Amino acid sequence: MRWPAEAIWEALSPQWPDFTVEVLPQIDSTNSELMRRVRAGRCEPTLLVAEQQTAGRGRLGRDWHSQVGDSLTFSVSLPLAPADWSGLSLAVGVSVAESLHPDIQLKWPNDLWLQGRKLAGVLIETASAGDQRVVVVGVGINIAPRDAQGLSTPPACLQELLPGIDAGQALLRVAPPLLQALAAFQLAGLAPFLPGFVRRDLLCGQAVTLSNGTVGMARGVDAQGGLLLQTSAGMQTVTSSEVSVRPAAPGAVPGASA
Ligand code: BTN
């Protein structure tokens, strides 16, 4: 498989002349590596792809496991100065989903799901270098079927939707629009991405349980990207990305109906 580093650089260098594309055979985590570089003062826009991660990280302190060849793991770093950072994770999820396929859904805040199974995850971090704030957006996409041992729900993979696609082809589809999405977010915030999120909102109308024990009916998102949750105590807005959400067990939400 060939990595389309040159094609990606050609697409992005007119707007970001100092853009770098780098493919490494192995690293602990592409997010960790770009965060280290930013903290060391290296802020130039970078796309870092790893053929293998030895310590891939997910949201909420979870691990992200992937095998060589059956997944795409990369991170992008870019100095960013939006007026309002809220909703960035939703904007990134919308961009990645739209680059790949209309059937992909988004599970708030930014997991990509296909037919009830997770297809891809996004991990967003920021670091400061001097007076610049740099965002590091990490994306992991399952490309080919893999062993689901030990996982409660076997993951989906992109080849179910796009037979024969490889990690390099997926990267070429996703990376240039992702950089454009970050630039658009800097200018206009979440607003231009909201209709795309609404179209793909997996949880809307579903009974859900938060990891802090709250149960309710998911009722979409607000203008800042907070999850609207109808609970017995009224409508709540869930903004903390430290909370995970899962469909509730039947009967968990009294009187729930979509
Ligand atoms: C999640 O679903 O919790 C987010 C998973 C994000 C995984 C990607 S793989 C590339 C980048 N490097 C990491 O260590 N994590 C992200």
XYZ file of N, CA and C and ligand atoms in Angstrom:
790
model
N 0.831 -1.199 0.000
C 0.000 0.000 0.000
C 0.873 1.259 0.000
N 0.473 2.249 -0.799
C 1.231 3.505 -0.847
C 0.489 4.582 -0.053
N 1.229 5.347 0.720
C 0.613 6.476 1.436
C 0.604 7.697 0.517
N -0.529 8.376 0.400
C -0.644 9.496 -0.548
C -0.112 10.810 0.035
N 1.090 10.755 0.629
C 1.622 11.928 1.322
C 1.740 13.122 0.374
N 2.237 12.846 -0.844
C 2.458 13.944 -1.794
C 1.143 14.589 -2.225
N 0.145 13.736 -2.526
C -1.153 14.278 -2.972
C -1.776 15.132 -1.868
N -1.634 14.695 -0.622
C -2.212 15.471 0.488
C -1.463 16.792 0.645
N -0.135 16.718 0.554
C 0.653 17.946 0.680
C 0.283 18.930 -0.435
N 0.108 18.409 -1.667
C -0.249 19.295 -2.785
C -1.610 19.947 -2.560
N -2.534 19.201 -1.949
C -3.874 19.766 -1.712
C -3.833 20.856 -0.645
N -2.913 20.726 0.312
C -2.953 21.626 1.470
C -1.918 22.742 1.448
N -0.826 22.558 0.697
C 0.248 23.544 0.772
C -0.130 24.928 0.242
N -1.090 25.073 -0.717
C -1.453 26.445 -1.100
C -1.960 27.253 0.096
N -2.751 26.623 0.963
C -3.297 27.347 2.121
C -2.344 27.332 3.316
N -1.600 26.224 3.453
C -0.664 26.099 4.577
C 0.719 25.762 4.013
N 1.505 26.795 3.572
C 2.770 26.532 2.880
C 3.772 25.756 3.734
N 3.659 25.870 5.066
C 4.609 25.144 5.923
C 4.045 23.811 6.418
N 3.034 23.312 5.700
C 2.406 22.050 6.114
C 3.367 20.870 5.910
N 3.382 19.957 6.887
C 4.239 18.775 6.801
C 3.387 17.516 6.858
N 3.711 16.551 6.008
C 3.052 15.237 6.063
C 4.127 14.209 6.389
N 3.885 13.406 7.404
C 4.906 12.451 7.854
C 4.244 11.103 8.141
N 4.855 10.036 7.646
C 4.347 8.688 7.933
C 5.428 7.938 8.695
N 5.068 7.418 9.871
C 6.027 6.670 10.688
C 5.609 5.207 10.752
N 6.578 4.279 10.698
C 6.204 2.864 10.819
C 5.638 2.540 12.200
N 6.153 3.215 13.234
C 5.679 2.920 14.588
C 5.909 4.112 15.521
N 4.940 4.334 16.401
C 5.070 5.381 17.426
C 4.131 4.977 18.557
N 4.338 5.553 19.752
C 3.390 5.222 20.834
C 1.984 5.669 20.461
N 1.855 6.948 20.105
C 0.545 7.509 19.761
C 0.799 8.759 18.938
N 0.093 8.892 17.831
C 0.303 10.088 17.001
C -0.142 11.345 17.752
N -1.184 11.230 18.584
C -1.579 12.393 19.388
C -0.483 12.762 20.380
N 0.041 11.742 21.089
C 1.083 12.030 22.091
C 2.288 12.678 21.422
N 2.676 12.168 20.259
C 3.859 12.704 19.578
C 3.644 14.164 19.167
N 2.466 14.474 18.595
C 2.244 15.873 18.192
C 2.116 16.780 19.408
N 1.525 16.292 20.494
C 1.455 17.107 21.719
C 2.866 17.393 22.242
N 3.746 16.380 22.193
C 5.137 16.597 22.643
C 5.800 17.667 21.779
N 5.577 17.576 20.449
C 6.225 18.537 19.550
C 5.724 19.954 19.816
N 4.410 20.098 19.998
C 3.861 21.441 20.241
C 4.439 21.995 21.530
N 4.461 21.159 22.571
C 4.994 21.640 23.863
C 6.467 22.008 23.752
N 7.161 21.410 22.773
C 8.569 21.759 22.550
C 8.696 22.956 21.605
N 7.547 23.566 21.264
C 7.575 24.786 20.457
C 7.455 24.563 18.964
N 7.201 23.307 18.544
C 7.081 23.028 17.097
C 5.605 23.082 16.722
N 5.205 24.213 16.175
C 3.773 24.469 15.972
C 3.338 24.387 14.517
N 4.240 24.050 13.592
C 3.851 24.071 12.188
C 2.764 23.023 11.933
N 1.817 23.343 11.032
C 0.733 22.395 10.764
C 1.305 21.064 10.289
N 0.872 19.993 10.910
C 1.460 18.673 10.621
C 0.383 17.606 10.546
N 0.564 16.705 9.576
C -0.233 15.480 9.535
C 0.721 14.338 9.828
N 0.460 13.619 10.906
C 1.329 12.512 11.303
C 0.529 11.215 11.251
N 1.009 10.283 10.423
C 0.337 8.989 10.272
C 1.229 7.926 10.885
N 0.637 6.978 11.596
C 1.424 5.855 12.124
C 0.897 4.556 11.532
N 1.806 3.739 11.027
C 1.375 2.416 10.553
C 1.021 1.543 11.753
N 1.698 1.800 12.868
C 1.374 1.077 14.098
C 1.535 1.996 15.298
N 0.542 1.975 16.187
C 0.667 2.689 17.463
C 0.830 1.646 18.570
N 1.794 1.896 19.453
C 2.007 0.947 20.546
C 1.250 1.354 21.809
N 0.795 2.609 21.857
C 0.032 3.071 23.026
C -1.027 4.076 22.565
N -1.860 3.626 21.625
C -2.920 4.497 21.110
C -3.889 4.857 22.232
N -4.332 6.104 22.218
C -5.212 6.586 23.287
C -6.575 6.972 22.739
N -7.631 6.675 23.523
C -8.974 7.101 23.182
C -9.448 8.159 24.157
N -10.708 8.557 24.036
C -11.276 9.524 24.970
C -11.430 8.892 26.345
N -11.564 9.733 27.356
C -11.850 9.301 28.722
C -10.799 8.337 29.250
N -9.550 8.526 28.812
C -8.443 7.721 29.309
C -8.425 6.285 28.818
N -9.246 5.996 27.822
C -9.275 4.611 27.316
C -8.118 4.367 26.363
N -7.836 3.062 26.126
C -6.836 2.699 25.117
C -7.507 2.630 23.751
N -6.697 2.801 22.708
C -7.204 2.611 21.346
C -6.310 1.565 20.694
N -6.868 0.395 20.442
C -6.080 -0.703 19.881
C -6.291 -0.780 18.371
N -5.213 -1.009 17.652
C -5.353 -1.234 16.211
C -4.209 -2.118 15.747
N -4.435 -2.822 14.659
C -3.423 -3.719 14.096
C -2.892 -3.121 12.799
N -1.628 -3.420 12.490
C -1.030 -2.914 11.253
C -1.886 -3.376 10.076
N -2.222 -2.429 9.212
C -2.920 -2.772 7.969
C -4.428 -2.775 8.066
N -4.991 -2.982 9.256
C -6.461 -3.023 9.294
C -7.086 -1.739 9.830
N -6.247 -0.721 10.039
C -6.843 0.540 10.479
C -5.994 1.717 10.037
N -6.601 2.889 10.100
C -5.908 4.143 9.791
C -5.807 4.933 11.083
N -4.586 5.288 11.470
C -4.383 6.067 12.694
C -3.529 7.274 12.355
N -4.094 8.450 12.566
C -3.330 9.665 12.272
C -3.790 10.810 13.163
N -2.942 11.842 13.228
C -3.310 13.066 13.941
C -2.877 14.262 13.100
N -3.599 15.332 13.303
C -3.294 16.590 12.638
C -3.075 17.639 13.718
N -2.033 18.452 13.583
C -1.886 19.586 14.512
C -1.951 20.879 13.719
N -2.605 21.865 14.301
C -2.818 23.135 13.597
C -3.032 24.248 14.624
N -2.278 25.363 14.519
C -2.585 26.504 15.384
C -3.994 26.995 15.071
N -4.776 27.245 16.112
C -6.177 27.609 15.894
C -6.574 28.677 16.905
N -7.374 29.642 16.451
C -7.809 30.709 17.366
C -9.283 31.031 17.129
N -10.183 30.082 17.367
C -11.603 30.392 17.197
C -12.087 31.310 18.322
N -13.140 32.079 18.066
C -13.712 32.927 19.118
C -14.302 32.048 20.215
N -14.812 30.891 19.841
C -15.467 29.984 20.782
C -15.080 28.554 20.395
N -14.515 27.829 21.367
C -14.056 26.463 21.062
C -15.196 25.441 21.160
N -16.327 25.848 21.706
C -17.339 24.816 21.975
C -17.874 24.231 20.672
N -18.040 22.927 20.690
C -18.570 22.229 19.528
C -17.512 21.757 18.552
N -16.223 22.012 18.860
C -15.186 21.590 17.905
C -15.238 20.081 17.650
N -15.477 19.303 18.706
C -15.469 17.848 18.500
C -16.595 17.430 17.562
N -17.749 18.092 17.643
C -18.838 17.741 16.729
C -18.458 18.100 15.294
N -17.849 19.282 15.122
C -17.453 19.717 13.775
C -16.483 18.719 13.148
N -15.543 18.224 13.960
C -14.573 17.249 13.438
C -15.287 15.944 13.048
N -16.191 15.487 13.902
C -16.933 14.259 13.580
C -17.717 14.403 12.284
N -18.360 15.555 12.115
C -19.144 15.790 10.892
C -18.230 15.759 9.671
N -17.082 16.427 9.776
C -16.155 16.456 8.643
C -15.700 15.054 8.257
N -15.288 14.268 9.247
C -14.768 12.925 8.933
C -15.882 12.053 8.343
N -17.074 12.127 8.934
C -18.185 11.311 8.435
C -18.540 11.718 7.004
N -18.621 13.032 6.756
C -19.015 13.491 5.416
C -17.989 13.118 4.363
N -16.727 13.016 4.764
C -15.678 12.640 3.803
C -15.780 11.160 3.419
N -16.465 10.384 4.258
C -16.417 8.933 4.046
C -17.684 8.368 3.409
N -18.861 8.593 4.052
C -20.058 7.938 3.501
C -21.332 8.503 4.133
N -22.408 8.641 3.337
C -23.667 9.175 3.886
C -24.305 8.290 4.958
N -23.987 7.012 4.982
C -24.655 6.117 5.948
C -24.030 6.146 7.338
N -22.912 6.852 7.489
C -22.230 6.866 8.796
C -22.969 7.804 9.742
N -23.197 7.337 10.970
C -23.854 8.166 11.979
C -22.848 8.662 13.011
N -23.257 9.694 13.751
C -22.388 10.252 14.793
C -23.020 10.034 16.150
N -22.257 9.432 17.041
C -22.725 9.270 18.420
C -22.059 10.375 19.233
N -22.879 11.262 19.778
C -22.359 12.436 20.506
C -21.247 12.033 21.464
N -20.130 12.755 21.543
C -19.907 13.966 20.764
C -19.295 13.733 19.376
N -18.535 12.658 19.203
C -17.857 12.560 17.894
C -17.455 11.153 17.475
N -18.094 10.126 18.041
C -17.797 8.765 17.554
C -18.516 8.532 16.237
N -17.861 7.816 15.323
C -18.517 7.453 14.073
C -19.026 6.023 14.186
N -20.304 5.840 13.915
C -20.927 4.525 14.035
C -21.545 4.100 12.707
N -21.575 2.786 12.522
C -22.212 2.222 11.337
C -23.067 1.040 11.775
N -24.346 1.116 11.475
C -25.274 0.012 11.774
C -25.059 -0.538 13.187
N -25.067 0.366 14.164
C -25.025 -0.053 15.562
C -23.659 -0.454 16.090
N -22.609 -0.226 15.316
C -21.259 -0.575 15.781
C -20.309 0.589 15.532
N -19.285 0.692 16.386
C -18.335 1.801 16.241
C -17.415 1.573 15.045
N -17.265 2.603 14.243
C -16.413 2.547 13.048
C -15.121 3.336 13.252
N -15.220 4.436 13.982
C -14.053 5.312 14.123
C -14.204 6.180 15.362
N -13.063 6.652 15.866
C -13.077 7.528 17.036
C -12.183 8.731 16.805
N -12.487 9.800 17.534
C -11.747 11.050 17.405
C -11.303 11.488 18.801
N -10.054 11.872 18.922
C -9.518 12.375 20.196
C -8.936 13.763 19.945
N -9.516 14.784 20.604
C -9.068 16.159 20.384
C -8.393 16.678 21.648
N -7.205 17.213 21.467
C -6.470 17.803 22.585
C -5.928 19.152 22.124
N -5.601 20.007 23.091
C -4.958 21.268 22.710
C -3.739 21.490 23.596
N -2.785 22.213 23.053
C -1.582 22.555 23.813
C -1.183 23.972 23.441
N -0.480 24.623 24.351
C -0.036 25.990 24.083
C 1.461 26.009 23.855
N 1.853 26.857 22.943
C 3.281 27.099 22.724
C 3.421 28.606 22.595
N 4.016 29.238 23.594
C 4.049 30.704 23.613
C 2.626 31.221 23.698
N 2.286 32.163 22.809
C 0.920 32.689 22.847
C 0.016 31.980 21.846
N 0.533 30.908 21.240
C -0.286 30.163 20.268
C -0.961 28.978 20.918
N -2.211 28.727 20.510
C -2.893 27.521 20.961
C -2.981 26.598 19.745
N -2.562 25.363 19.933
C -2.518 24.418 18.816
C -3.458 23.269 19.140
N -4.289 22.922 18.168
C -5.187 21.786 18.363
C -4.551 20.540 17.740
N -4.680 19.435 18.444
C -4.232 18.140 17.910
C -5.471 17.252 17.790
N -5.791 16.903 16.558
C -6.978 16.087 16.288
C -6.520 14.706 15.857
N -6.829 13.697 16.650
C -6.446 12.324 16.312
C -7.645 11.543 15.833
N -7.430 10.774 14.774
C -8.528 9.994 14.187
C -8.076 8.547 14.027
N -8.903 7.632 14.491
C -8.652 6.203 14.273
C -9.848 5.611 13.559
N -9.607 5.005 12.397
C -10.708 4.433 11.597
C -10.419 2.957 11.352
N -11.376 2.102 11.659
C -11.241 0.682 11.316
C -11.439 0.542 9.812
N -10.468 -0.046 9.152
C -10.538 -0.141 7.690
C -10.992 -1.541 7.257
N -10.356 -2.561 7.792
C -10.639 -3.941 7.380
C -11.163 -4.721 8.592
N -11.891 -5.824 8.353
C -12.411 -6.596 9.482
C -11.279 -7.066 10.381
N -11.541 -7.150 11.671
C -10.498 -7.658 12.574
C -11.139 -8.498 13.672
N -10.269 -9.161 14.374
C -10.673 -10.021 15.472
C -11.373 -9.199 16.555
N -12.605 -9.578 16.895
C -13.383 -8.790 17.855
C -13.286 -9.328 19.272
N -12.360 -10.263 19.493
C -12.266 -10.895 20.824
C -12.121 -9.874 21.941
N -12.909 -10.045 22.995
C -12.789 -9.174 24.158
C -13.601 -7.896 24.038
N -14.213 -7.650 22.891
C -15.005 -6.430 22.734
C -16.492 -6.780 22.845
N -17.249 -5.960 23.577
C -18.660 -6.280 23.781
C -19.435 -6.181 22.465
N -19.141 -5.157 21.683
C -19.762 -5.039 20.356
C -18.644 -5.077 19.326
N -18.652 -6.034 18.390
C -17.573 -6.057 17.403
C -17.598 -4.785 16.568
N -16.438 -4.217 16.265
C -16.430 -2.944 15.554
C -16.841 -3.083 14.091
N -17.325 -1.978 13.535
C -17.582 -1.926 12.096
C -16.280 -1.569 11.391
N -16.225 -1.783 10.082
C -15.050 -1.331 9.327
C -15.484 -0.695 8.011
N -14.614 0.191 7.519
C -14.948 1.002 6.346
C -15.164 0.163 5.092
N -14.477 -0.977 5.016
C -14.641 -1.820 3.821
C -16.053 -2.378 3.693
N -16.844 -2.335 4.772
C -18.256 -2.736 4.645
C -19.014 -1.757 3.749
N -18.590 -0.498 3.776
C -19.250 0.537 2.977
C -18.542 0.773 1.654
N -17.222 0.674 1.689
C -16.396 0.980 0.517
C -15.466 -0.205 0.280
N -15.978 -1.264 -0.377
C -15.177 -2.485 -0.524
C -13.816 -2.197 -1.168
N -12.779 -2.752 -0.571
C -11.440 -2.641 -1.158
C -10.671 -1.404 -0.747
N -11.316 -0.464 -0.060
C -10.587 0.769 0.308
C -9.450 0.423 1.279
N -8.310 1.086 1.115
C -7.214 0.849 2.067
C -6.972 2.119 2.899
N -6.067 2.008 3.854
C -5.851 3.108 4.798
C -5.375 4.378 4.085
N -4.527 4.206 3.058
C -4.019 5.369 2.332
C -5.137 6.099 1.596
N -6.005 5.325 0.946
C -7.126 5.945 0.222
C -8.079 6.649 1.192
N -8.280 6.024 2.344
C -9.156 6.655 3.349
C -8.535 7.963 3.845
N -7.213 7.955 4.045
C -6.526 9.171 4.513
C -6.696 10.314 3.514
N -6.567 9.983 2.227
C -6.694 11.008 1.185
C -8.112 11.592 1.158
N -9.105 10.770 1.454
C -10.478 11.277 1.497
C -10.703 12.185 2.704
N -10.082 11.829 3.837
C -10.446 12.471 5.104
C -9.588 13.694 5.437
N -8.268 13.601 5.187
C -7.357 14.615 5.746
C -7.543 16.020 5.161
N -7.552 16.195 3.812
C -7.699 17.580 3.328
C -9.007 18.234 3.778
N -10.166 17.548 3.696
C -11.390 18.193 4.207
C -11.339 18.480 5.708
N -10.611 17.658 6.458
C -10.513 17.906 7.907
C -9.785 19.221 8.185
N -8.692 19.456 7.455
C -7.979 20.740 7.622
C -8.886 21.908 7.233
N -9.634 21.744 6.132
C -10.560 22.817 5.723
C -11.629 23.037 6.789
N -12.087 21.935 7.400
C -13.119 22.040 8.441
C -12.583 22.803 9.647
N -11.332 22.540 10.011
C -10.745 23.265 11.153
C -10.646 24.761 10.837
N -10.270 25.069 9.599
C -10.192 26.483 9.198
C -11.586 27.119 9.222
N -12.593 26.379 8.756
C -13.972 26.903 8.750
C -14.472 27.095 10.176
N -14.094 26.170 11.067
C -14.513 26.286 12.470
C -13.898 27.526 13.098
N -12.656 27.793 12.758
C -11.996 28.975 13.315
C -12.759 30.249 12.936
N -13.270 30.290 11.698
C -13.980 31.484 11.225
C -15.402 31.576 11.755
N -16.100 30.437 11.754
C -17.560 30.508 11.954
C -18.070 29.620 13.080
N -17.181 28.891 13.756
C -17.629 28.044 14.865
C -18.435 26.841 14.392
N -19.282 26.359 15.280
C -20.021 25.115 15.029
C -21.178 25.283 14.033
N -21.724 26.511 13.921
C -22.972 26.717 13.175
C -23.009 26.028 11.808
N -21.971 26.187 10.960
C -22.086 25.566 9.633
C -22.100 24.036 9.667
N -21.688 23.454 10.804
C -21.612 21.988 10.887
C -22.864 21.372 11.513
N -23.690 22.218 12.157
C -24.836 21.673 12.907
C -25.809 20.877 12.032
N -26.172 21.384 10.834
C -27.101 20.585 10.024
C -26.537 19.198 9.700
N -25.242 19.115 9.472
C -24.602 17.822 9.197
C -24.662 16.913 10.409
N -24.516 17.488 11.598
C -24.606 16.655 12.799
C -26.034 16.146 12.980
N -27.001 17.040 12.792
C -28.414 16.657 12.976
C -28.766 15.498 12.037
N -28.301 15.561 10.797
C -28.596 14.492 9.824
C -28.051 13.139 10.272
N -26.965 13.157 11.058
C -26.279 11.901 11.394
C -26.396 11.535 12.871
N -27.220 12.287 13.604
C -27.291 12.135 15.066
C -27.883 10.773 15.439
N -27.035 9.892 15.941
C -27.444 8.519 16.277
C -28.341 8.472 17.509
N -28.088 9.357 18.482
C -28.779 9.245 19.774
C -30.133 9.938 19.800
N -30.375 10.893 18.893
C -31.581 11.707 18.976
C -32.840 10.831 19.016
N -33.664 11.044 20.043
C -34.893 10.252 20.168
C -34.681 8.933 20.882
N -33.458 8.683 21.345
C -33.179 7.419 22.056
C -33.061 7.657 23.555
N -33.490 6.674 24.336
C -33.241 6.695 25.780
C -31.764 6.397 26.010
N -31.112 7.233 26.818
C -29.670 7.051 27.053
C -29.332 7.133 28.542
N -28.230 6.541 28.890
C -27.696 6.625 30.251
C -26.319 7.272 30.175
N -26.073 8.248 31.039
C -24.733 8.842 31.116
C -23.891 8.056 32.107
N -22.582 8.188 31.994
C -21.696 7.457 32.906
C -21.815 7.964 34.338
N -22.421 9.159 34.534
C -22.639 9.633 35.916
C -23.986 9.161 36.464
N -24.670 8.291 35.717
C -25.901 7.691 36.216
C -27.173 8.374 35.732
N -27.067 9.577 35.175
C -28.262 10.279 34.683
C -28.884 9.512 33.518
N -30.215 9.396 33.539
C -30.892 8.773 32.397
C -31.849 9.786 31.784
N -32.130 9.643 30.505
C -33.047 10.567 29.844
C -33.189 10.223 28.378
N -33.968 11.074 27.701
C -34.146 10.912 26.254
C -33.263 11.936 25.558
N -32.449 11.481 24.628
C -31.603 12.414 23.874
C -32.483 13.206 22.913
N -32.348 14.527 22.950
C -33.192 15.405 22.122
C -32.353 16.305 21.226
N -31.267 15.788 20.715
C -30.438 16.581 19.810
C -29.388 17.385 20.562
N -28.858 18.414 19.908
C -27.795 19.224 20.511
C -28.165 20.699 20.432
N -27.570 21.508 21.329
C -27.814 22.953 21.266
C -26.774 23.630 20.380
N -26.848 24.958 20.288
C -25.984 25.692 19.345
C -24.509 25.583 19.705
N -24.210 25.227 20.967
C -22.798 25.046 21.382
C -22.360 23.597 21.268
N -23.255 22.722 20.837
C -22.894 21.311 20.695
C -23.156 20.490 21.941
N -23.802 21.082 22.959
C -24.152 20.309 24.162
C -25.279 19.337 23.856
N -25.234 18.183 24.500
C -26.281 17.166 24.299
C -27.518 17.558 25.100
N -28.670 17.653 24.450
C -29.919 17.975 25.141
C -30.530 16.674 25.640
N -30.753 16.630 26.947
C -31.242 15.402 27.562
C -32.514 15.706 28.344
N -33.612 15.070 27.928
C -34.878 15.252 28.639
C -34.925 14.245 29.778
N -34.876 14.762 31.011
C -34.863 13.872 32.177
C -36.126 14.122 33.007
N -36.305 13.313 34.046
C -37.488 13.495 34.906
C -37.424 14.841 35.630
N -36.209 15.437 35.722
C -36.059 16.743 36.372
C -36.084 17.884 35.356
N -36.440 17.586 34.112
C -36.491 18.622 33.078
C -35.366 18.462 32.067
N -35.278 19.421 31.149
C -34.268 19.343 30.081
C -32.903 19.727 30.649
N -31.922 18.873 30.409
C -30.555 19.185 30.845
C -29.654 19.292 29.616
N -28.618 20.097 29.739
C -27.630 20.163 28.659
C -26.347 19.529 29.162
N -25.895 18.524 28.460
C -24.681 17.813 28.863
C -23.533 18.379 28.046
N -22.602 19.036 28.720
C -21.507 19.652 27.968
C -20.178 18.970 28.237
N -20.109 18.273 29.365
C -18.812 17.726 29.713
C -18.446 16.565 28.798
N -17.309 16.693 28.149
C -16.877 15.585 27.300
C -16.293 14.466 28.156
N -16.259 14.691 29.477
C -15.788 13.626 30.381
C -16.895 12.626 30.696
N -18.075 12.858 30.125
C -19.202 11.953 30.368
C -19.387 11.075 29.146
N -19.549 9.771 29.357
C -19.847 8.922 28.210
C -21.339 8.607 28.200
N -21.837 8.307 27.025
C -23.262 8.113 26.815
C -23.480 6.748 26.184
N -24.491 6.031 26.673
C -24.827 4.782 25.981
C -26.338 4.619 25.984
N -26.866 3.885 25.005
C -28.304 3.644 24.993
C -28.730 3.016 26.317
N -29.871 3.470 26.874
C -30.321 2.978 28.171
C -30.957 1.605 28.032
N -30.925 0.846 29.145
C -31.631 -0.432 29.169
C -33.130 -0.142 29.060
N -33.909 -1.056 28.433
C -35.342 -0.825 28.309
C -35.956 -0.568 29.688
N -36.816 0.447 29.784
C -37.476 0.753 31.056
C -36.677 1.665 31.966
N -35.443 2.012 31.592
C -34.599 2.837 32.473
C -35.096 4.273 32.548
N -35.765 4.739 31.475
C -36.261 6.120 31.455
C -37.772 6.066 31.584
N -38.339 6.458 32.752
C -39.777 6.339 32.954
C -40.555 7.108 31.896
N -41.514 6.468 31.274
C -42.394 7.138 30.311
C -41.709 7.529 29.018
N -40.503 6.972 28.753
C -39.761 7.391 27.557
C -40.458 6.923 26.299
N -40.582 7.845 25.344
C -41.017 7.454 24.004
C -40.370 8.415 23.034
N -40.010 7.910 21.865
C -39.310 8.754 20.910
C -40.253 9.785 20.312
C -12.067 7.312 20.983
O -12.864 6.678 20.302
O -12.122 7.308 22.222
C -11.005 8.114 20.283
C -10.016 7.247 19.577
C -8.946 8.050 18.864
C -7.865 7.181 18.300
C -6.887 7.952 17.463
S -5.787 6.893 16.582
C -4.785 8.246 16.150
C -4.715 9.154 17.358
N -3.646 8.718 18.249
C -4.130 8.271 19.404
O -3.425 7.832 20.339
N -5.456 8.366 19.433
C -5.975 8.913 18.204
